[in-house]
Amino acid sequence: MFKEFIKKITRFESVGVYSHIRPDGDCIGSQVAMCLWLEKNGIRAQAFNDHPVPHNLEWLATYFPIEVPDAELTAQCDAFVVLDGNAPSRFGSYEVFQNDYHRPSFMIDHHPDPVDAFTESISEVKASSTCELVYRLISEHDPDQIDSETAKALYTGIVTDTGSMQFDSVTPETMEAAADLLRRGDFKPNEVTEQVFSNKTPKQLRLLSMALDSIQLYESNQIAIMYVTRDMLEKTSTTSDDCEGFVNYPLSISGVKAAILLKDTDGKGIKMSLRSRSNLDVNKWAKVLDGGGHKKAAGAWHPGPLELAVKDVVKIGVKQLKEIENESVLS
Ligand code: 5GP
Ligand code: MN
């Protein structure tokens, strides 16, 4: 699967590399590594995202710049690579551009239910992260092309998408990839993780303390809800981007099967982050609200207001919990 991809993508002169809107560590890491690899092989690469690089990942964009795409920039590309998303709609303006120009498109992703809308797809749901897949691709082509910057970029995506190697998506192959990246990149894990996780501001911690106060438990503590209101953001002079990692706190309560963080964003509605550490499939759950993601981590939007979003999201979760209970009684 990688051989075919490598053969085809290296035929182009100029390739645009997108990651999904509201990018995370797996997006930026895989994008930077992919662009560095393309350029090492004589292909002009440009990295695109409609949204800004999150503050804790800006250091990765010094290895390779990430630009906001426009018609002029995208017109220069004779093919596109899209990373960490399973459908054109996950890549914002990419979809609009492709509707007009239909350039060859290459997808690499690990989300379930990929849409058949790309010239070539590497879709591996069992992979911990898109970065693990990009690691495998580069390794299959020429592992000696993994330099220190590529290694740190790929390592970032692996640790962020696995909750620092805690999720059940972690396999021996994930650990082997991480070990190989440490060796080839000649860096220590904390050089990456301190930049990614240990750069919180005091304001963010004040917001966290308010969010922790909002936690409510449902269905005998199986579902945990946490929310962030606009009032909390105003009082702490923060934005909804400052909530990175918050959802892991309600998820860590004993007995909780799934946790949802709801963020009241200015005028745009309620952004929900759903996380599971059980057989509750939050991808299915988010899909009821036109969102999506993985079985254990998904996202969706609700038009609001917040109280209604909480009510609706809990209702869907309770229904799915009951369905799972009924299935286990019947089997
Ligand atoms: P997060 O909660 O961190 O925003 O997202 C968790 C996972 O769900 C990520 O894999 C992300 O790609 C996916 N996701 C988040 N929001 C949405 C959405 O609105 N639609 C879809 N299809 N996936 C989403
Ligand atoms: Mn990912």
Tab-separated table of C-alpha atoms and ligand atoms in Angstrom:
chain	number	residue	atom	x	y	z
A	1	MET	CA	0.000	0.000	0.000
A	2	PHE	CA	2.817	2.448	0.801
A	3	LYS	CA	4.872	1.430	-2.282
A	4	GLU	CA	2.088	2.420	-4.666
A	5	PHE	CA	1.547	5.701	-2.805
A	6	ILE	CA	5.285	6.532	-2.878
A	7	LYS	CA	5.577	5.686	-6.573
A	8	LYS	CA	2.644	7.897	-7.510
A	9	ILE	CA	3.240	10.915	-5.263
A	10	THR	CA	6.922	11.249	-6.220
A	11	ARG	CA	5.950	11.805	-9.860
A	12	PHE	CA	4.590	15.281	-9.099
A	13	GLU	CA	6.603	18.498	-9.025
A	14	SER	CA	4.562	20.493	-6.549
A	15	VAL	CA	2.336	19.017	-3.829
A	16	GLY	CA	0.009	20.789	-1.366
A	17	VAL	CA	-0.334	19.041	1.997
A	18	TYR	CA	-3.458	19.687	4.058
A	19	SER	CA	-4.415	18.541	7.561
A	20	HIS	CA	-7.889	18.708	9.072
A	21	ILE	CA	-9.499	21.943	10.244
A	22	ARG	CA	-8.799	22.923	13.863
A	23	PRO	CA	-5.532	20.994	13.689
A	24	ASP	CA	-4.111	18.895	16.539
A	25	GLY	CA	-0.685	17.340	17.183
A	26	ASP	CA	-1.283	14.464	14.781
A	27	CYS	CA	-2.226	16.927	12.023
A	28	ILE	CA	0.711	19.285	12.391
A	29	GLY	CA	3.201	16.472	13.089
A	30	SER	CA	2.220	14.405	10.052
A	31	GLN	CA	2.014	17.480	7.831
A	32	VAL	CA	5.471	18.775	8.761
A	33	ALA	CA	7.027	15.291	8.384
A	34	MET	CA	5.299	14.709	5.033
A	35	CYS	CA	6.480	18.081	3.656
A	36	LEU	CA	10.075	17.525	4.824
A	37	TRP	CA	10.039	14.073	3.215
A	38	LEU	CA	8.615	15.377	-0.081
A	39	GLU	CA	11.240	18.122	-0.249
A	40	LYS	CA	14.026	15.606	0.472
A	41	ASN	CA	12.875	13.782	-2.640
A	42	GLY	CA	12.920	16.827	-4.911
A	43	ILE	CA	9.212	17.682	-4.702
A	44	ARG	CA	8.151	21.226	-3.845
A	45	ALA	CA	5.840	20.991	-0.824
A	46	GLN	CA	3.435	23.508	0.706
A	47	ALA	CA	1.591	22.880	3.991
A	48	PHE	CA	-1.942	24.262	4.272
A	49	ASN	CA	-4.519	24.705	7.003
A	50	ASP	CA	-7.422	27.162	7.159
A	51	HIS	CA	-6.972	27.447	10.925
A	52	PRO	CA	-3.963	28.559	12.980
A	53	VAL	CA	-1.417	26.155	14.450
A	54	PRO	CA	-2.222	25.716	18.179
A	55	HIS	CA	0.124	27.650	20.451
A	56	ASN	CA	1.780	24.512	21.947
A	57	LEU	CA	2.646	23.228	18.447
A	58	GLU	CA	4.035	26.446	16.942
A	59	TRP	CA	7.588	25.129	17.373
A	60	LEU	CA	6.800	22.431	14.784
A	61	ALA	CA	5.873	25.078	12.232
A	62	THR	CA	9.444	26.420	12.487
A	63	TYR	CA	10.552	23.130	10.864
A	64	PHE	CA	8.168	23.723	7.978
A	65	PRO	CA	5.807	26.710	7.566
A	66	ILE	CA	2.042	26.092	7.591
A	67	GLU	CA	0.142	28.584	5.456
A	68	VAL	CA	-3.484	29.593	5.144
A	69	PRO	CA	-4.348	28.448	1.613
A	70	ASP	CA	-5.791	30.755	-1.027
A	71	ALA	CA	-6.665	30.236	-4.691
A	72	GLU	CA	-3.269	31.474	-5.856
A	73	LEU	CA	-1.265	29.153	-3.577
A	74	THR	CA	-3.382	26.062	-4.216
A	75	ALA	CA	-3.331	26.635	-7.994
A	76	GLN	CA	0.453	26.116	-7.876
A	77	CYS	CA	0.024	22.500	-6.711
A	78	ASP	CA	-0.351	19.655	-9.167
A	79	ALA	CA	-1.538	17.205	-6.479
A	80	PHE	CA	-2.679	17.202	-2.853
A	81	VAL	CA	-2.003	15.045	0.164
A	82	VAL	CA	-4.658	15.218	2.896
A	83	LEU	CA	-3.752	13.982	6.356
A	84	ASP	CA	-5.726	12.827	9.410
A	85	GLY	CA	-9.246	13.143	8.025
A	86	ASN	CA	-11.576	10.693	6.282
A	87	ALA	CA	-13.561	13.037	3.986
A	88	PRO	CA	-12.926	16.181	1.869
A	89	SER	CA	-15.216	18.166	4.205
A	90	ARG	CA	-12.677	17.709	7.036
A	91	PHE	CA	-10.157	19.872	5.157
A	92	GLY	CA	-12.113	23.123	4.858
A	93	SER	CA	-11.264	25.131	1.737
A	94	TYR	CA	-9.589	22.065	0.179
A	95	GLU	CA	-13.043	20.724	-0.623
A	96	VAL	CA	-14.104	23.965	-2.317
A	97	PHE	CA	-10.916	24.115	-4.372
A	98	GLN	CA	-11.095	20.462	-5.423
A	99	ASN	CA	-14.704	20.859	-6.546
A	100	ASP	CA	-13.391	23.251	-9.199
A	101	TYR	CA	-10.016	21.777	-10.146
A	102	HIS	CA	-10.119	17.993	-9.442
A	103	ARG	CA	-6.385	17.580	-8.862
A	104	PRO	CA	-5.045	14.097	-7.975
A	105	SER	CA	-5.532	13.625	-4.225
A	106	PHE	CA	-3.804	11.293	-1.777
A	107	MET	CA	-5.231	10.597	1.656
A	108	ILE	CA	-3.476	9.117	4.709
A	109	ASP	CA	-5.702	8.630	7.738
A	110	HIS	CA	-6.796	6.398	10.623
A	111	HIS	CA	-10.441	7.436	11.131
A	112	PRO	CA	-13.227	4.869	10.528
A	113	ASP	CA	-15.604	5.027	7.542
A	114	PRO	CA	-13.376	6.777	4.984
A	115	VAL	CA	-15.152	8.464	2.086
A	116	ASP	CA	-14.177	7.207	-1.375
A	117	ALA	CA	-13.256	10.621	-2.763
A	118	PHE	CA	-9.499	10.403	-3.252
A	119	THR	CA	-7.283	9.154	-6.075
A	120	GLU	CA	-5.325	6.996	-3.624
A	121	SER	CA	-6.070	6.285	0.058
A	122	ILE	CA	-4.087	4.821	2.898
A	123	SER	CA	-6.764	4.249	5.506
A	124	GLU	CA	-5.708	2.189	8.504
A	125	VAL	CA	-8.234	2.398	11.327
A	126	LYS	CA	-6.057	0.301	13.642
A	127	ALA	CA	-3.128	2.719	13.436
A	128	SER	CA	-2.646	4.810	16.587
A	129	SER	CA	-2.208	7.976	14.559
A	130	THR	CA	-1.645	9.380	11.102
A	131	CYS	CA	1.931	10.051	12.237
A	132	GLU	CA	2.456	6.312	12.773
A	133	LEU	CA	1.321	5.761	9.164
A	134	VAL	CA	3.594	8.508	7.816
A	135	TYR	CA	6.436	6.946	9.823
A	136	ARG	CA	5.743	3.600	8.126
A	137	LEU	CA	5.615	5.259	4.717
A	138	ILE	CA	8.955	7.040	5.131
A	139	SER	CA	10.529	3.915	6.664
A	140	GLU	CA	9.423	1.808	3.731
A	141	HIS	CA	10.889	4.324	1.278
A	142	ASP	CA	14.174	5.164	3.024
A	143	PRO	CA	14.432	5.221	6.847
A	144	ASP	CA	17.670	7.222	6.616
A	145	GLN	CA	15.553	10.187	5.498
A	146	ILE	CA	14.148	10.452	9.036
A	147	ASP	CA	16.143	13.360	10.411
A	148	SER	CA	15.775	14.932	13.842
A	149	GLU	CA	13.003	17.363	12.829
A	150	THR	CA	10.990	14.683	11.016
A	151	ALA	CA	11.389	12.361	14.014
A	152	LYS	CA	10.191	14.978	16.526
A	153	ALA	CA	7.229	15.896	14.329
A	154	LEU	CA	6.119	12.263	14.001
A	155	TYR	CA	6.733	11.538	17.678
A	156	THR	CA	4.496	14.522	18.567
A	157	GLY	CA	1.539	13.085	16.644
A	158	ILE	CA	1.992	9.635	18.153
A	159	VAL	CA	2.057	10.904	21.753
A	160	THR	CA	-0.786	13.412	21.337
A	161	ASP	CA	-3.136	10.983	19.550
A	162	THR	CA	-2.513	8.196	22.083
A	163	GLY	CA	-2.929	10.319	25.244
A	164	SER	CA	0.794	9.811	25.921
A	165	MET	CA	0.624	6.105	24.997
A	166	GLN	CA	-2.377	5.415	27.254
A	167	PHE	CA	-5.148	4.651	24.721
A	168	ASP	CA	-5.981	1.141	23.579
A	169	SER	CA	-4.955	2.121	20.045
A	170	VAL	CA	-1.331	1.657	21.180
A	171	THR	CA	0.251	-1.507	19.752
A	172	PRO	CA	3.759	-2.968	19.869
A	173	GLU	CA	4.214	-1.347	16.427
A	174	THR	CA	3.364	2.064	17.929
A	175	MET	CA	5.997	1.614	20.631
A	176	GLU	CA	8.523	0.381	18.068
A	177	ALA	CA	7.836	3.395	15.861
A	178	ALA	CA	8.285	5.739	18.840
A	179	ALA	CA	11.543	4.013	19.871
A	180	ASP	CA	12.912	4.184	16.321
A	181	LEU	CA	12.019	7.887	16.114
A	182	LEU	CA	13.834	8.605	19.394
A	183	ARG	CA	16.920	6.798	18.132
A	184	ARG	CA	16.962	8.306	14.655
A	185	GLY	CA	16.067	11.794	15.884
A	186	ASP	CA	18.537	11.588	18.790
A	187	PHE	CA	16.223	13.313	21.270
A	188	LYS	CA	14.643	12.515	24.629
A	189	PRO	CA	10.839	12.146	24.929
A	190	ASN	CA	10.595	15.103	27.317
A	191	GLU	CA	12.059	17.461	24.690
A	192	VAL	CA	8.777	17.005	22.830
A	193	THR	CA	6.318	16.416	25.654
A	194	GLU	CA	7.386	19.448	27.698
A	195	GLN	CA	6.726	21.729	24.740
A	196	VAL	CA	3.403	20.053	23.995
A	197	PHE	CA	1.967	19.475	27.482
A	198	SER	CA	3.865	21.576	30.042
A	199	ASN	CA	3.361	25.072	28.762
A	200	LYS	CA	0.040	25.930	30.411
A	201	THR	CA	-0.634	29.481	31.518
A	202	PRO	CA	-1.945	30.358	35.010
A	203	LYS	CA	-5.140	31.600	33.279
A	204	GLN	CA	-5.689	28.163	31.762
A	205	LEU	CA	-5.437	26.536	35.180
A	206	ARG	CA	-7.963	29.001	36.622
A	207	LEU	CA	-10.297	28.058	33.767
A	208	LEU	CA	-9.645	24.370	34.469
A	209	SER	CA	-10.625	24.825	38.099
A	210	MET	CA	-13.984	26.338	37.007
A	211	ALA	CA	-14.503	23.571	34.454
A	212	LEU	CA	-13.778	20.904	37.092
A	213	ASP	CA	-16.500	22.486	39.220
A	214	SER	CA	-18.991	21.981	36.383
A	215	ILE	CA	-18.626	18.174	36.220
A	216	GLN	CA	-21.915	16.311	36.402
A	217	LEU	CA	-22.380	12.542	36.404
A	218	TYR	CA	-25.221	10.601	34.775
A	219	GLU	CA	-26.411	6.969	34.650
A	220	SER	CA	-24.728	5.809	37.870
A	221	ASN	CA	-21.526	7.702	37.071
A	222	GLN	CA	-21.090	6.091	33.639
A	223	ILE	CA	-21.308	9.389	31.740
A	224	ALA	CA	-19.449	12.519	32.855
A	225	ILE	CA	-20.206	15.983	31.506
A	226	MET	CA	-17.914	18.985	31.837
A	227	TYR	CA	-18.593	22.389	30.336
A	228	VAL	CA	-16.969	25.753	29.722
A	229	THR	CA	-19.258	28.768	29.427
A	230	ARG	CA	-18.548	32.130	27.811
A	231	ASP	CA	-18.730	33.661	31.273
A	232	MET	CA	-15.891	31.379	32.468
A	233	LEU	CA	-13.788	32.360	29.442
A	234	GLU	CA	-14.420	36.053	30.081
A	235	LYS	CA	-13.658	35.808	33.826
A	236	THR	CA	-10.318	34.096	33.134
A	237	SER	CA	-9.442	36.047	29.945
A	238	THR	CA	-9.107	32.804	28.008
A	239	THR	CA	-10.521	31.391	24.766
A	240	SER	CA	-12.068	28.031	23.971
A	241	ASP	CA	-8.673	26.962	22.557
A	242	ASP	CA	-7.334	27.007	26.112
A	243	CYS	CA	-9.284	23.835	27.032
A	244	GLU	CA	-6.849	21.360	25.450
A	245	GLY	CA	-6.752	18.175	27.545
A	246	PHE	CA	-9.575	19.220	29.926
A	247	VAL	CA	-11.820	16.313	28.888
A	248	ASN	CA	-9.318	13.811	30.312
A	249	TYR	CA	-10.218	14.888	33.879
A	250	PRO	CA	-13.888	13.773	33.864
A	251	LEU	CA	-12.797	10.692	31.887
A	252	SER	CA	-10.450	9.717	34.721
A	253	ILE	CA	-13.254	9.398	37.310
A	254	SER	CA	-13.601	5.801	38.488
A	255	GLY	CA	-16.440	4.003	36.681
A	256	VAL	CA	-16.873	6.634	33.964
A	257	LYS	CA	-17.337	5.040	30.539
A	258	ALA	CA	-17.445	8.225	28.498
A	259	ALA	CA	-16.864	11.925	29.100
A	260	ILE	CA	-17.939	14.959	27.129
A	261	LEU	CA	-16.530	18.463	27.266
A	262	LEU	CA	-18.902	21.136	25.932
A	263	LYS	CA	-17.437	24.523	25.038
A	264	ASP	CA	-19.616	27.538	24.395
A	265	THR	CA	-17.777	29.250	21.540
A	266	ASP	CA	-18.592	32.831	20.611
A	267	GLY	CA	-21.613	32.754	18.347
A	268	LYS	CA	-20.539	29.548	16.587
A	269	GLY	CA	-22.465	27.172	18.852
A	270	ILE	CA	-21.319	24.478	21.253
A	271	LYS	CA	-18.219	22.421	20.410
A	272	MET	CA	-18.302	18.960	21.960
A	273	SER	CA	-15.332	16.674	22.576
A	274	LEU	CA	-16.392	13.111	23.309
A	275	ARG	CA	-14.040	10.526	24.840
A	276	SER	CA	-14.623	6.887	25.769
A	277	ARG	CA	-12.706	4.299	27.735
A	278	SER	CA	-15.246	1.520	27.296
A	279	ASN	CA	-17.312	-0.199	24.613
A	280	LEU	CA	-19.395	2.997	24.219
A	281	ASP	CA	-18.558	4.107	20.678
A	282	VAL	CA	-18.305	7.917	20.703
A	283	ASN	CA	-17.893	8.039	16.904
A	284	LYS	CA	-21.451	6.626	16.632
A	285	TRP	CA	-22.573	9.017	19.354
A	286	ALA	CA	-21.072	12.076	17.609
A	287	LYS	CA	-22.521	11.007	14.259
A	288	VAL	CA	-26.064	11.441	15.632
A	289	LEU	CA	-25.090	15.119	15.939
A	290	ASP	CA	-23.449	15.205	12.465
A	291	GLY	CA	-19.962	14.964	13.942
A	292	GLY	CA	-17.511	12.066	13.885
A	293	GLY	CA	-14.056	10.839	14.830
A	294	HIS	CA	-12.902	7.545	16.335
A	295	LYS	CA	-14.558	4.983	18.641
A	296	LYS	CA	-12.668	6.427	21.607
A	297	ALA	CA	-12.356	10.118	20.634
A	298	ALA	CA	-14.814	12.141	18.581
A	299	GLY	CA	-16.193	15.628	18.149
A	300	ALA	CA	-19.419	17.351	17.127
A	301	TRP	CA	-21.201	20.713	17.165
A	302	HIS	CA	-24.556	21.661	18.653
A	303	PRO	CA	-26.338	24.933	17.788
A	304	GLY	CA	-26.972	25.600	21.507
A	305	PRO	CA	-27.862	26.882	23.981
A	306	LEU	CA	-25.513	25.002	26.323
A	307	GLU	CA	-28.267	23.537	28.557
A	308	LEU	CA	-29.992	22.038	25.516
A	309	ALA	CA	-26.695	20.671	24.167
A	310	VAL	CA	-26.052	18.908	27.507
A	311	LYS	CA	-29.574	17.492	27.518
A	312	ASP	CA	-29.349	16.247	23.929
A	313	VAL	CA	-25.896	14.744	24.190
A	314	VAL	CA	-26.728	12.908	27.439
A	315	LYS	CA	-29.943	11.559	25.916
A	316	ILE	CA	-28.059	10.022	22.987
A	317	GLY	CA	-25.441	8.509	25.319
A	318	VAL	CA	-28.035	7.002	27.659
A	319	LYS	CA	-29.822	5.426	24.670
A	320	GLN	CA	-26.570	3.894	23.426
A	321	LEU	CA	-25.688	2.631	26.920
A	322	LYS	CA	-29.098	0.900	27.087
A	323	GLU	CA	-28.578	-0.627	23.615
A	324	ILE	CA	-25.215	-2.051	24.713
A	325	GLU	CA	-26.791	-3.424	27.927
A	326	ASN	CA	-29.586	-5.071	25.904
A	327	GLU	CA	-27.104	-6.570	23.447
A	328	SER	CA	-25.081	-8.111	26.281
A	329	VAL	CA	-28.262	-9.550	27.879
A	330	LEU	CA	-29.275	-11.112	24.551
A	331	SER	CA	-25.872	-12.582	23.703
B	1	5GP	P1	-11.490	16.796	19.461
B	1	5GP	O1	-12.487	16.449	20.501
B	1	5GP	O2	-10.087	16.704	19.989
B	1	5GP	O3	-11.797	18.068	18.743
B	1	5GP	O4	-11.602	15.691	18.331
B	1	5GP	C1	-11.458	14.318	18.578
B	1	5GP	C2	-11.516	13.535	17.272
B	1	5GP	O5	-12.774	13.745	16.630
B	1	5GP	C3	-10.464	13.915	16.239
B	1	5GP	O6	-10.054	12.712	15.627
B	1	5GP	C4	-11.172	14.788	15.250
B	1	5GP	O7	-10.666	14.618	13.978
B	1	5GP	C5	-12.616	14.292	15.326
B	1	5GP	N1	-13.583	15.415	15.230
B	1	5GP	C6	-13.658	16.495	16.035
B	1	5GP	N2	-14.671	17.313	15.661
B	1	5GP	C7	-15.254	16.737	14.591
B	1	5GP	C8	-16.351	17.110	13.743
B	1	5GP	O8	-17.022	18.145	13.926
B	1	5GP	N3	-16.647	16.239	12.712
B	1	5GP	C9	-15.924	15.081	12.501
B	1	5GP	N4	-16.283	14.288	11.471
B	1	5GP	N5	-14.904	14.711	13.288
B	1	5GP	C10	-14.553	15.518	14.307
B	2	MN	MN	-5.193	11.482	14.295
